[in-house]
Amino acid sequence: MTSKLRAIEESYSRIAQSYADHFFDELRHKPLDRALLDVFADQVRGRGPVLDVGCGPGQTSRALVERGLPVTGLDLAPEMIAEAARRSPDIAFRTGSMLALEDADATYAGLTAFYAIVHFDREELAQACREFHRVLQPQGLALASFHLGGDIVHRDELFGQRVSLDFVFFERGIVEEAFLAAGFRIEAFLERAPYPEVEHPTQRGYVLARKPA
């Protein structure tokens, strides 16, 4: 594991409980996110398992299970996985890096990455997209969300705990390029304004991409 990934792992392990308390119910306040998960689930249901990368405390994993999908949640931080397992003991969770997934080729019918790429530079984003493509079945579907823009915001503290995290905002074209270069076909790209009362005030981007047959 690189020093950067180690810092991400350690940071999220320190704040796992507070982060989970704050974000586990966030989808209740985000109607577009729920609608996109509905669209994703309708196209993946019955075709095989789904991987939720960067799952955190498992809020997206839970939403996918509620939509009838067999889901595994993956996160870098062991303490975050422990929080996810405590809150959703019926879902399979495991630690791991989306930059080097342990799964065999063509394992999953679908993959979600909700704000999972927000700490990556462009090279890491490209590697993640290649791994997403590798583990998806032909016609498999990926749904990713991220912060739109060109900023990098560093945080030394979150929820009263010491962390070392860079939050990277991506322009639309950079994300599209990474998915296309990995071999995906982009089916939709959406942007929305923030829900100011429940999340950080940034523009949000969503990409829905399919692995060709």
Coordinates of C-alpha atoms in Angstrom, one line a residue:
M1 CA 0.0 0.0 0.0
T2 CA 1.3 3.5 -0.9
S3 CA 1.8 6.1 1.8
K4 CA -1.1 8.0 0.3
L5 CA -3.5 5.1 0.6
R6 CA -2.2 4.4 4.1
A7 CA -3.0 8.0 5.1
I8 CA -6.5 7.6 3.6
E9 CA -7.1 4.3 5.4
E10 CA -5.9 5.7 8.7
S11 CA -7.9 8.9 8.4
Y12 CA -11.2 7.2 7.7
S13 CA -10.5 4.6 10.4
R14 CA -10.2 7.4 13.0
I15 CA -13.4 9.1 12.0
A16 CA -15.4 5.9 11.1
Q17 CA -18.1 6.1 13.8
S18 CA -18.7 9.9 13.5
Y19 CA -18.7 9.6 9.7
A20 CA -21.2 6.8 9.8
D21 CA -23.5 8.7 12.2
H22 CA -23.4 11.7 9.9
F23 CA -23.8 10.0 6.5
F24 CA -25.6 6.7 6.9
D25 CA -29.0 8.2 6.3
E26 CA -27.9 10.8 3.7
L27 CA -29.7 9.3 0.8
R28 CA -33.0 10.0 2.4
H29 CA -32.4 13.7 1.6
K30 CA -31.1 13.1 -2.0
P31 CA -33.9 12.4 -4.4
L32 CA -31.7 12.4 -7.6
D33 CA -29.2 10.0 -6.1
R34 CA -32.1 7.6 -5.2
A35 CA -33.5 7.9 -8.7
L36 CA -30.2 7.1 -10.2
L37 CA -29.9 4.0 -8.0
D38 CA -33.3 3.0 -9.2
V39 CA -32.2 3.2 -12.8
F40 CA -29.0 1.3 -12.0
A41 CA -30.9 -1.4 -10.1
D42 CA -33.5 -1.8 -12.9
Q43 CA -30.8 -2.5 -15.4
V44 CA -28.6 -4.8 -13.3
R45 CA -31.2 -6.8 -11.3
G46 CA -31.2 -10.5 -12.0
R47 CA -27.9 -10.4 -13.9
G48 CA -25.4 -11.1 -11.1
P49 CA -23.7 -9.6 -8.1
V50 CA -22.9 -6.0 -7.6
L51 CA -19.8 -4.4 -6.0
D52 CA -20.1 -1.1 -4.1
V53 CA -16.5 0.4 -4.0
G54 CA -15.6 3.0 -1.4
C55 CA -18.7 1.9 0.5
G56 CA -17.9 3.7 3.7
P57 CA -20.5 2.8 6.3
G58 CA -22.6 1.1 3.7
Q59 CA -25.4 3.6 2.9
T60 CA -25.2 2.9 -0.8
S61 CA -24.8 -0.8 -0.3
R62 CA -28.0 -0.8 1.9
A63 CA -29.9 1.2 -0.8
L64 CA -28.9 -1.4 -3.4
V65 CA -30.0 -4.3 -1.3
E66 CA -33.3 -2.6 -0.7
R67 CA -33.6 -2.5 -4.5
G68 CA -33.2 -6.3 -4.8
L69 CA -29.5 -6.5 -5.7
P70 CA -26.9 -9.0 -4.2
V71 CA -24.2 -6.6 -3.0
T72 CA -20.7 -6.7 -1.6
G73 CA -19.3 -3.5 -0.1
L74 CA -15.6 -2.7 -0.3
D75 CA -13.7 0.0 1.6
L76 CA -10.0 0.7 2.3
A77 CA -10.5 1.4 6.0
P78 CA -11.1 -1.5 8.4
E79 CA -12.9 0.5 11.0
M80 CA -15.3 1.8 8.3
I81 CA -16.0 -1.7 7.2
A82 CA -16.7 -2.6 10.9
E83 CA -19.2 0.2 11.1
A84 CA -20.9 -0.9 7.8
A85 CA -21.1 -4.5 9.1
R86 CA -22.6 -3.4 12.4
R87 CA -25.3 -1.3 10.7
S88 CA -26.1 -3.8 8.0
P89 CA -25.1 -7.3 9.2
D90 CA -27.0 -8.9 6.4
I91 CA -24.6 -7.4 3.8
A92 CA -21.2 -8.8 2.9
F93 CA -18.4 -6.2 3.4
R94 CA -14.7 -6.5 3.0
T95 CA -11.5 -4.3 3.0
G96 CA -9.6 -3.7 -0.1
S97 CA -8.4 -1.1 -2.6
M98 CA -10.3 -0.3 -5.8
L99 CA -6.9 0.4 -7.4
A100 CA -6.1 -3.4 -7.2
L101 CA -9.3 -5.3 -6.8
E102 CA -8.9 -9.0 -5.7
D103 CA -11.9 -10.2 -7.8
A104 CA -11.5 -12.2 -10.9
D105 CA -12.3 -10.8 -14.3
A106 CA -15.9 -10.4 -15.3
T107 CA -17.2 -11.1 -11.7
Y108 CA -19.9 -8.4 -11.4
A109 CA -23.0 -7.3 -13.2
G110 CA -22.7 -3.8 -11.8
L111 CA -20.5 -1.6 -9.8
T112 CA -21.2 1.6 -7.9
A113 CA -18.6 4.2 -6.7
F114 CA -20.4 7.0 -4.9
Y115 CA -17.8 9.6 -4.0
A116 CA -15.2 6.8 -4.0
I117 CA -12.8 8.6 -6.4
V118 CA -12.6 11.9 -4.6
H119 CA -9.1 11.4 -3.2
F120 CA -7.4 10.3 -6.5
D121 CA -5.2 12.1 -9.0
R122 CA -5.8 11.5 -12.7
E123 CA -3.5 8.5 -12.9
E124 CA -5.2 6.8 -10.0
L125 CA -8.6 7.6 -11.5
A126 CA -7.5 6.0 -14.7
Q127 CA -6.3 2.9 -12.8
A128 CA -9.6 2.7 -10.9
C129 CA -11.6 2.8 -14.1
R130 CA -9.4 0.0 -15.6
E131 CA -10.1 -2.1 -12.5
F132 CA -13.9 -1.3 -12.7
H133 CA -13.9 -2.4 -16.4
R134 CA -11.9 -5.6 -15.6
V135 CA -14.2 -6.9 -12.9
L136 CA -17.4 -6.2 -14.7
Q137 CA -19.1 -8.7 -16.9
P138 CA -19.7 -7.8 -20.6
Q139 CA -22.7 -5.4 -20.6
G140 CA -21.9 -4.7 -16.9
L141 CA -22.9 -1.2 -15.7
A142 CA -20.9 1.3 -13.5
L143 CA -22.4 4.3 -11.7
A144 CA -20.0 6.8 -10.2
S145 CA -20.5 10.2 -8.5
F146 CA -18.0 12.9 -7.7
H147 CA -17.4 16.6 -7.0
L148 CA -17.3 18.8 -10.2
G149 CA -14.6 21.4 -10.6
G150 CA -10.9 21.9 -10.5
D151 CA -10.1 22.3 -6.9
I152 CA -8.1 20.2 -4.4
V153 CA -9.2 20.8 -0.8
H154 CA -6.9 19.5 1.9
R155 CA -8.3 18.6 5.4
D156 CA -6.3 18.1 8.5
E157 CA -9.3 17.6 10.7
L158 CA -12.7 16.1 10.4
F159 CA -15.3 15.3 13.1
G160 CA -12.8 16.5 15.7
Q161 CA -10.1 14.0 14.6
R162 CA -6.7 14.4 12.9
V163 CA -6.8 13.4 9.3
S164 CA -4.7 13.9 6.2
L165 CA -7.1 14.0 3.2
D166 CA -7.1 15.7 -0.2
F167 CA -10.5 16.1 -1.8
V168 CA -10.1 16.3 -5.5
F169 CA -12.7 17.9 -7.8
F170 CA -12.8 16.7 -11.4
E171 CA -13.9 18.4 -14.5
R172 CA -16.5 16.4 -16.5
G173 CA -14.1 15.8 -19.4
I174 CA -11.4 14.2 -17.2
V175 CA -13.8 11.6 -15.8
E176 CA -15.3 10.9 -19.2
E177 CA -11.8 10.4 -20.6
A178 CA -10.8 8.0 -17.9
F179 CA -13.9 5.8 -18.4
L180 CA -13.6 5.9 -22.2
A181 CA -9.9 5.0 -22.1
A182 CA -10.6 2.0 -19.8
G183 CA -13.0 0.7 -22.5
F184 CA -16.4 1.8 -21.2
R185 CA -19.2 3.3 -23.3
I186 CA -20.8 6.3 -21.5
E187 CA -24.5 6.1 -21.5
A188 CA -25.3 9.2 -19.4
F189 CA -23.7 12.1 -17.6
L190 CA -25.6 14.2 -15.1
E191 CA -24.8 17.3 -13.1
R192 CA -26.7 18.7 -10.2
A193 CA -26.5 21.6 -7.7
P194 CA -25.8 20.6 -4.1
Y195 CA -28.5 20.0 -1.5
P196 CA -27.2 22.8 0.7
E197 CA -28.8 21.7 4.0
V198 CA -27.4 18.1 3.9
E199 CA -24.0 18.2 2.0
H200 CA -21.0 20.2 1.2
P201 CA -21.9 23.0 -1.3
T202 CA -20.3 21.6 -4.5
Q203 CA -21.6 20.8 -7.9
R204 CA -22.1 17.0 -8.3
G205 CA -21.4 14.9 -11.3
Y206 CA -22.7 11.4 -12.1
V207 CA -21.5 9.1 -14.9
L208 CA -23.3 5.9 -16.0
A209 CA -21.0 3.8 -18.1
R210 CA -21.3 0.3 -19.6
K211 CA -18.7 -2.3 -20.5
P212 CA -19.4 -3.4 -24.1
A213 CA -20.3 -7.0 -24.9

